Amino acid sequence: MMTLTIDSDRIESELKHLATFSDAPPPAITRVLFTETELRARNYIRELMKSANLEIREDAVGNIFGRWIGSQHNLPAVATGSHIDAIPFSGMYDGTVGVIGAIEAVRALQDANNNPQRSIEIIMFTSEEPTRFGLGCLGSRAMAGVLSKDDLLALRDADDMQFDEVRQQAGYTQSLETVIMLQGTYHAFVELHIEQGTRLENSGNTIGIVTAIAAPATLRIVIQGDGGHAGAVLMPNRRDALPAVAEIVLAVEKIAQLSGSPDSVATVGLVDVYPNAVNSIPSRVLLEIDIRDIDLETRDAMVVEIQSTVNAVCENRQLSSEITILNADKPCHAGATIVETVEAVTKELNYSSQKLVSRAYHDALFMAQICPTSMIFVPSENGYSHRPEEFTSLEDITKGVKVLAHTLAHLSTQT
């Protein structure tokens, strides 16, 4: 195995500098797609890619690509990368470790005079978080063709601004059809990421090797009842929408618990009550439910059961309901060759590792529709993520970057 030097101080400095591009006071990070703050952060990533002598291009939705040209550049490249957008009041490591870390991995290979056969491409994905347009992994979905041009044109933010208008204001004026990549465009994709859980921390292992990524189905449900004065309408005459939602929330929890799969999760993460006044009976409630599993059949069975439960509760309470499936993505299983490569690298480096399922979804989920994929996880202290206390030690990040660098080197030589 070649000797690689990972510059830990540089990683730390660049992560901290990237964290200064935020609309929230430190240590919290808020960096929302195509805001002035996020655009400045994008420029910083471009500067880092240029400093690594990468060939930079950007597509119509704002995905940024930095390519290190290999000796057999006609072959499909090996890709890596992640995202830099951040939900409001989150932490500084989610996504960013996979972008800054990828750039450092390439620098280490360059410094070791490792000349790749296949080109190595770093991707900074647009809007992995669903903050602005309500849809996660927007950039990778578009690349995989999961989002059509019409889908993209239909996206609007909370201020009713069209995605197309916003992206053109940000300087991305190319045709949306040009974003789609054919299957086989890349030879492989591997994403470095913090675990966002406690399995590595609890086991004491250094590296997580992702074998599968769970995918969400998201339901939006509107329960319609009848409002009125909280004091004037007696209990037998009420058609209160909120108690029905309470029943549904408890049922969702139970459905996931009884699915028979250890990887099933279901979350009611959004409840919007109208008119939201203490002395007014709720006449309408909107809720959104996230349902996940790595087994598609199990996940979809939970979706069906939740829909049936909503209908039954509303019928019993003489309420009406409207159920919309916002998305129902397919889980993915990692490419066996990539998993084997990461596993071999960790053994050669004498790092402890374990195979893990990713219950959070990432851009790698959609890259799996283009090429074989996997992910490299590094520990998250206390499992914290999407909060200011999110933390991964510099030592663990450095080890993850070294594993990524060697993995990219191995994958770039595969025929």
Short mmCIF file of N, CA and C in Angstrom, two decimals, residues 212-308:
data_model
loop_
_atom_site.label_atom_id
_atom_site.label_comp_id
_atom_site.label_asym_id
_atom_site.label_seq_id
_atom_site.Cartn_x
_atom_site.Cartn_y
_atom_site.Cartn_z
N ALA A 212 -26.18 -0.87 2.47
CA ALA A 212 -27.50 -0.55 1.92
C ALA A 212 -27.94 0.80 2.46
N ILE A 213 -28.78 1.48 1.70
CA ILE A 213 -29.32 2.78 2.11
C ILE A 213 -30.84 2.70 2.07
N ALA A 214 -31.46 2.98 3.20
CA ALA A 214 -32.92 3.00 3.26
C ALA A 214 -33.43 4.21 2.48
N ALA A 215 -34.64 4.09 1.98
CA ALA A 215 -35.21 5.18 1.21
C ALA A 215 -36.57 5.55 1.76
N PRO A 216 -36.90 6.83 1.72
CA PRO A 216 -38.17 7.25 2.31
C PRO A 216 -39.33 7.23 1.32
N ALA A 217 -40.50 6.98 1.89
CA ALA A 217 -41.74 7.38 1.24
C ALA A 217 -42.29 8.48 2.13
N THR A 218 -42.75 9.56 1.52
CA THR A 218 -43.26 10.68 2.29
C THR A 218 -44.72 10.91 1.94
N LEU A 219 -45.56 10.89 2.97
CA LEU A 219 -46.99 11.13 2.80
C LEU A 219 -47.36 12.51 3.33
N ARG A 220 -48.16 13.22 2.58
CA ARG A 220 -48.78 14.46 3.07
C ARG A 220 -50.27 14.19 3.22
N ILE A 221 -50.78 14.41 4.41
CA ILE A 221 -52.17 14.09 4.72
C ILE A 221 -52.88 15.34 5.24
N VAL A 222 -54.03 15.64 4.69
CA VAL A 222 -54.85 16.75 5.16
C VAL A 222 -56.14 16.17 5.72
N ILE A 223 -56.39 16.41 7.00
CA ILE A 223 -57.61 15.97 7.67
C ILE A 223 -58.54 17.18 7.78
N GLN A 224 -59.75 17.04 7.27
CA GLN A 224 -60.70 18.15 7.28
C GLN A 224 -61.88 17.82 8.20
N GLY A 225 -62.10 18.70 9.17
CA GLY A 225 -63.25 18.54 10.06
C GLY A 225 -64.11 19.78 10.02
N ASP A 226 -64.56 20.20 11.19
CA ASP A 226 -65.42 21.38 11.27
C ASP A 226 -64.99 22.18 12.49
N GLY A 227 -64.72 23.46 12.31
CA GLY A 227 -64.24 24.30 13.39
C GLY A 227 -65.38 24.91 14.19
N GLY A 228 -65.00 25.79 15.10
CA GLY A 228 -66.00 26.48 15.91
C GLY A 228 -65.39 26.97 17.20
N HIS A 229 -66.19 27.65 17.97
CA HIS A 229 -65.74 28.21 19.24
C HIS A 229 -65.51 27.08 20.24
N ALA A 230 -64.37 27.12 20.93
CA ALA A 230 -64.00 26.05 21.85
C ALA A 230 -64.96 25.94 23.03
N GLY A 231 -65.66 27.01 23.33
CA GLY A 231 -66.60 26.96 24.43
C GLY A 231 -68.03 26.70 24.02
N ALA A 232 -68.35 26.99 22.78
CA ALA A 232 -69.75 26.95 22.35
C ALA A 232 -70.19 25.61 21.78
N VAL A 233 -69.25 24.86 21.20
CA VAL A 233 -69.62 23.59 20.55
C VAL A 233 -69.42 22.45 21.54
N LEU A 234 -70.50 21.78 21.92
CA LEU A 234 -70.42 20.70 22.90
C LEU A 234 -69.76 19.46 22.30
N MET A 235 -69.20 18.63 23.16
CA MET A 235 -68.40 17.50 22.71
C MET A 235 -69.14 16.55 21.76
N PRO A 236 -70.42 16.22 22.01
CA PRO A 236 -71.09 15.27 21.10
C PRO A 236 -71.26 15.81 19.68
N ASN A 237 -71.18 17.14 19.53
CA ASN A 237 -71.42 17.75 18.22
C ASN A 237 -70.13 18.10 17.47
N ARG A 238 -69.02 17.70 18.01
CA ARG A 238 -67.75 18.13 17.39
C ARG A 238 -67.27 17.20 16.28
N ARG A 239 -66.62 17.83 15.30
CA ARG A 239 -65.86 17.11 14.25
C ARG A 239 -64.46 17.71 14.24
N ASP A 240 -63.78 17.51 15.35
CA ASP A 240 -62.45 18.09 15.60
C ASP A 240 -61.40 17.28 14.84
N ALA A 241 -60.61 17.96 14.01
CA ALA A 241 -59.62 17.24 13.18
C ALA A 241 -58.41 16.77 13.98
N LEU A 242 -58.09 17.45 15.08
CA LEU A 242 -56.84 17.15 15.77
C LEU A 242 -56.84 15.82 16.55
N PRO A 243 -57.89 15.45 17.25
CA PRO A 243 -57.87 14.13 17.90
C PRO A 243 -57.67 12.98 16.90
N ALA A 244 -58.20 13.13 15.71
CA ALA A 244 -57.96 12.12 14.68
C ALA A 244 -56.48 12.00 14.37
N VAL A 245 -55.81 13.15 14.30
CA VAL A 245 -54.38 13.15 14.04
C VAL A 245 -53.62 12.48 15.17
N ALA A 246 -54.07 12.70 16.41
CA ALA A 246 -53.44 12.03 17.55
C ALA A 246 -53.52 10.51 17.39
N GLU A 247 -54.67 10.02 16.98
CA GLU A 247 -54.82 8.59 16.72
C GLU A 247 -53.86 8.11 15.63
N ILE A 248 -53.78 8.90 14.58
CA ILE A 248 -52.93 8.53 13.43
C ILE A 248 -51.47 8.50 13.83
N VAL A 249 -51.03 9.49 14.60
CA VAL A 249 -49.62 9.56 15.03
C VAL A 249 -49.25 8.31 15.83
N LEU A 250 -50.10 7.92 16.77
CA LEU A 250 -49.83 6.73 17.56
C LEU A 250 -49.86 5.47 16.69
N ALA A 251 -50.76 5.45 15.72
CA ALA A 251 -50.84 4.28 14.82
C ALA A 251 -49.59 4.16 13.96
N VAL A 252 -49.08 5.28 13.49
CA VAL A 252 -47.86 5.26 12.67
C VAL A 252 -46.71 4.65 13.46
N GLU A 253 -46.57 5.07 14.71
CA GLU A 253 -45.52 4.51 15.57
C GLU A 253 -45.68 3.00 15.71
N LYS A 254 -46.89 2.55 15.96
CA LYS A 254 -47.15 1.13 16.16
C LYS A 254 -46.92 0.33 14.87
N ILE A 255 -47.30 0.89 13.74
CA ILE A 255 -47.11 0.19 12.45
C ILE A 255 -45.64 -0.07 12.20
N ALA A 256 -44.78 0.90 12.48
CA ALA A 256 -43.34 0.70 12.29
C ALA A 256 -42.79 -0.32 13.28
N GLN A 257 -43.28 -0.26 14.53
CA GLN A 257 -42.80 -1.20 15.55
C GLN A 257 -43.17 -2.64 15.23
N LEU A 258 -44.30 -2.84 14.57
CA LEU A 258 -44.81 -4.18 14.31
C LEU A 258 -44.57 -4.65 12.88
N SER A 259 -43.71 -3.96 12.13
CA SER A 259 -43.50 -4.30 10.72
C SER A 259 -42.80 -5.63 10.53
N GLY A 260 -42.08 -6.08 11.57
CA GLY A 260 -41.31 -7.31 11.44
C GLY A 260 -39.89 -7.09 10.96
N SER A 261 -39.55 -5.85 10.62
CA SER A 261 -38.21 -5.53 10.15
C SER A 261 -37.49 -4.64 11.15
N PRO A 262 -36.23 -4.95 11.49
CA PRO A 262 -35.49 -4.11 12.43
C PRO A 262 -35.11 -2.76 11.84
N ASP A 263 -35.23 -2.62 10.53
CA ASP A 263 -34.84 -1.38 9.86
C ASP A 263 -36.01 -0.46 9.56
N SER A 264 -37.21 -0.84 9.99
CA SER A 264 -38.39 0.00 9.74
C SER A 264 -38.43 1.19 10.69
N VAL A 265 -38.66 2.35 10.13
CA VAL A 265 -38.89 3.56 10.92
C VAL A 265 -39.99 4.37 10.26
N ALA A 266 -40.77 5.05 11.09
CA ALA A 266 -41.83 5.92 10.57
C ALA A 266 -41.95 7.11 11.51
N THR A 267 -42.02 8.29 10.94
CA THR A 267 -41.97 9.51 11.73
C THR A 267 -43.01 10.51 11.24
N VAL A 268 -43.84 11.00 12.16
CA VAL A 268 -44.68 12.15 11.85
C VAL A 268 -43.89 13.39 12.28
N GLY A 269 -43.30 14.06 11.31
CA GLY A 269 -42.38 15.15 11.63
C GLY A 269 -42.95 16.54 11.44
N LEU A 270 -44.15 16.62 10.88
CA LEU A 270 -44.76 17.92 10.63
C LEU A 270 -46.25 17.83 10.89
N VAL A 271 -46.75 18.74 11.74
CA VAL A 271 -48.18 18.86 12.00
C VAL A 271 -48.54 20.34 11.98
N ASP A 272 -49.43 20.71 11.10
CA ASP A 272 -49.83 22.11 10.95
C ASP A 272 -51.33 22.21 11.22
N VAL A 273 -51.67 22.87 12.33
CA VAL A 273 -53.06 22.94 12.79
C VAL A 273 -53.69 24.27 12.39
N TYR A 274 -54.89 24.21 11.85
CA TYR A 274 -55.62 25.43 11.49
C TYR A 274 -56.92 25.50 12.28
N PRO A 275 -57.22 26.63 12.91
CA PRO A 275 -56.54 27.93 12.81
C PRO A 275 -55.43 28.15 13.84
N ASN A 276 -55.08 27.12 14.62
CA ASN A 276 -53.97 27.21 15.57
C ASN A 276 -54.21 28.27 16.64
N ALA A 277 -55.40 28.26 17.20
CA ALA A 277 -55.76 29.18 18.28
C ALA A 277 -56.29 28.37 19.45
N VAL A 278 -55.94 28.75 20.66
CA VAL A 278 -56.27 27.94 21.84
C VAL A 278 -57.77 27.82 22.06
N ASN A 279 -58.54 28.83 21.63
CA ASN A 279 -59.98 28.79 21.88
C ASN A 279 -60.79 28.50 20.61
N SER A 280 -60.15 27.81 19.67
CA SER A 280 -60.84 27.47 18.43
C SER A 280 -60.64 25.99 18.12
N ILE A 281 -61.71 25.30 17.77
CA ILE A 281 -61.63 23.87 17.44
C ILE A 281 -60.89 23.71 16.11
N PRO A 282 -59.85 22.88 16.06
CA PRO A 282 -59.13 22.68 14.81
C PRO A 282 -60.04 22.11 13.72
N SER A 283 -60.16 22.87 12.64
CA SER A 283 -61.01 22.41 11.53
C SER A 283 -60.21 21.66 10.47
N ARG A 284 -58.90 21.91 10.43
CA ARG A 284 -58.06 21.25 9.41
C ARG A 284 -56.67 21.04 9.99
N VAL A 285 -56.10 19.89 9.70
CA VAL A 285 -54.73 19.60 10.12
C VAL A 285 -53.98 18.97 8.95
N LEU A 286 -52.80 19.50 8.69
CA LEU A 286 -51.90 18.92 7.69
C LEU A 286 -50.78 18.22 8.44
N LEU A 287 -50.48 17.01 8.06
CA LEU A 287 -49.33 16.32 8.63
C LEU A 287 -48.53 15.62 7.54
N GLU A 288 -47.24 15.47 7.77
CA GLU A 288 -46.38 14.77 6.83
C GLU A 288 -45.67 13.64 7.56
N ILE A 289 -45.61 12.49 6.89
CA ILE A 289 -45.09 11.27 7.51
C ILE A 289 -43.95 10.73 6.65
N ASP A 290 -42.85 10.38 7.30
CA ASP A 290 -41.67 9.81 6.66
C ASP A 290 -41.60 8.33 7.04
N ILE A 291 -41.59 7.43 6.04
CA ILE A 291 -41.59 5.99 6.27
C ILE A 291 -40.39 5.40 5.54
N ARG A 292 -39.57 4.60 6.26
CA ARG A 292 -38.34 4.09 5.64
C ARG A 292 -38.07 2.64 6.01
N ASP A 293 -37.39 1.96 5.09
CA ASP A 293 -36.82 0.64 5.35
C ASP A 293 -35.88 0.35 4.17
N ILE A 294 -34.93 -0.56 4.38
CA ILE A 294 -34.08 -0.95 3.25
C ILE A 294 -34.76 -1.99 2.38
N ASP A 295 -35.84 -2.58 2.90
CA ASP A 295 -36.62 -3.55 2.14
C ASP A 295 -37.84 -2.83 1.55
N LEU A 296 -37.90 -2.77 0.23
CA LEU A 296 -38.95 -2.01 -0.44
C LEU A 296 -40.34 -2.56 -0.14
N GLU A 297 -40.46 -3.88 -0.11
CA GLU A 297 -41.77 -4.50 0.12
C GLU A 297 -42.30 -4.13 1.51
N THR A 298 -41.42 -4.17 2.51
CA THR A 298 -41.82 -3.81 3.87
C THR A 298 -42.18 -2.34 3.96
N ARG A 299 -41.38 -1.50 3.36
CA ARG A 299 -41.65 -0.06 3.38
C ARG A 299 -43.00 0.24 2.75
N ASP A 300 -43.25 -0.33 1.59
CA ASP A 300 -44.51 -0.06 0.89
C ASP A 300 -45.71 -0.63 1.63
N ALA A 301 -45.50 -1.75 2.32
CA ALA A 301 -46.60 -2.32 3.12
C ALA A 301 -46.97 -1.37 4.26
N MET A 302 -45.97 -0.73 4.85
CA MET A 302 -46.26 0.25 5.91
C MET A 302 -47.04 1.43 5.34
N VAL A 303 -46.68 1.86 4.15
CA VAL A 303 -47.39 2.98 3.52
C VAL A 303 -48.86 2.63 3.33
N VAL A 304 -49.12 1.44 2.82
CA VAL A 304 -50.51 1.01 2.60
C VAL A 304 -51.27 0.94 3.92
N GLU A 305 -50.62 0.41 4.95
CA GLU A 305 -51.29 0.27 6.25
C GLU A 305 -51.60 1.64 6.86
N ILE A 306 -50.68 2.57 6.70
CA ILE A 306 -50.92 3.93 7.21
C ILE A 306 -52.08 4.59 6.46
N GLN A 307 -52.12 4.43 5.15
CA GLN A 307 -53.23 4.98 4.38
C GLN A 307 -54.57 4.39 4.83
N SER A 308 -54.59 3.08 5.06
CA SER A 308 -55.83 2.42 5.51
C SER A 308 -56.24 2.93 6.88
#
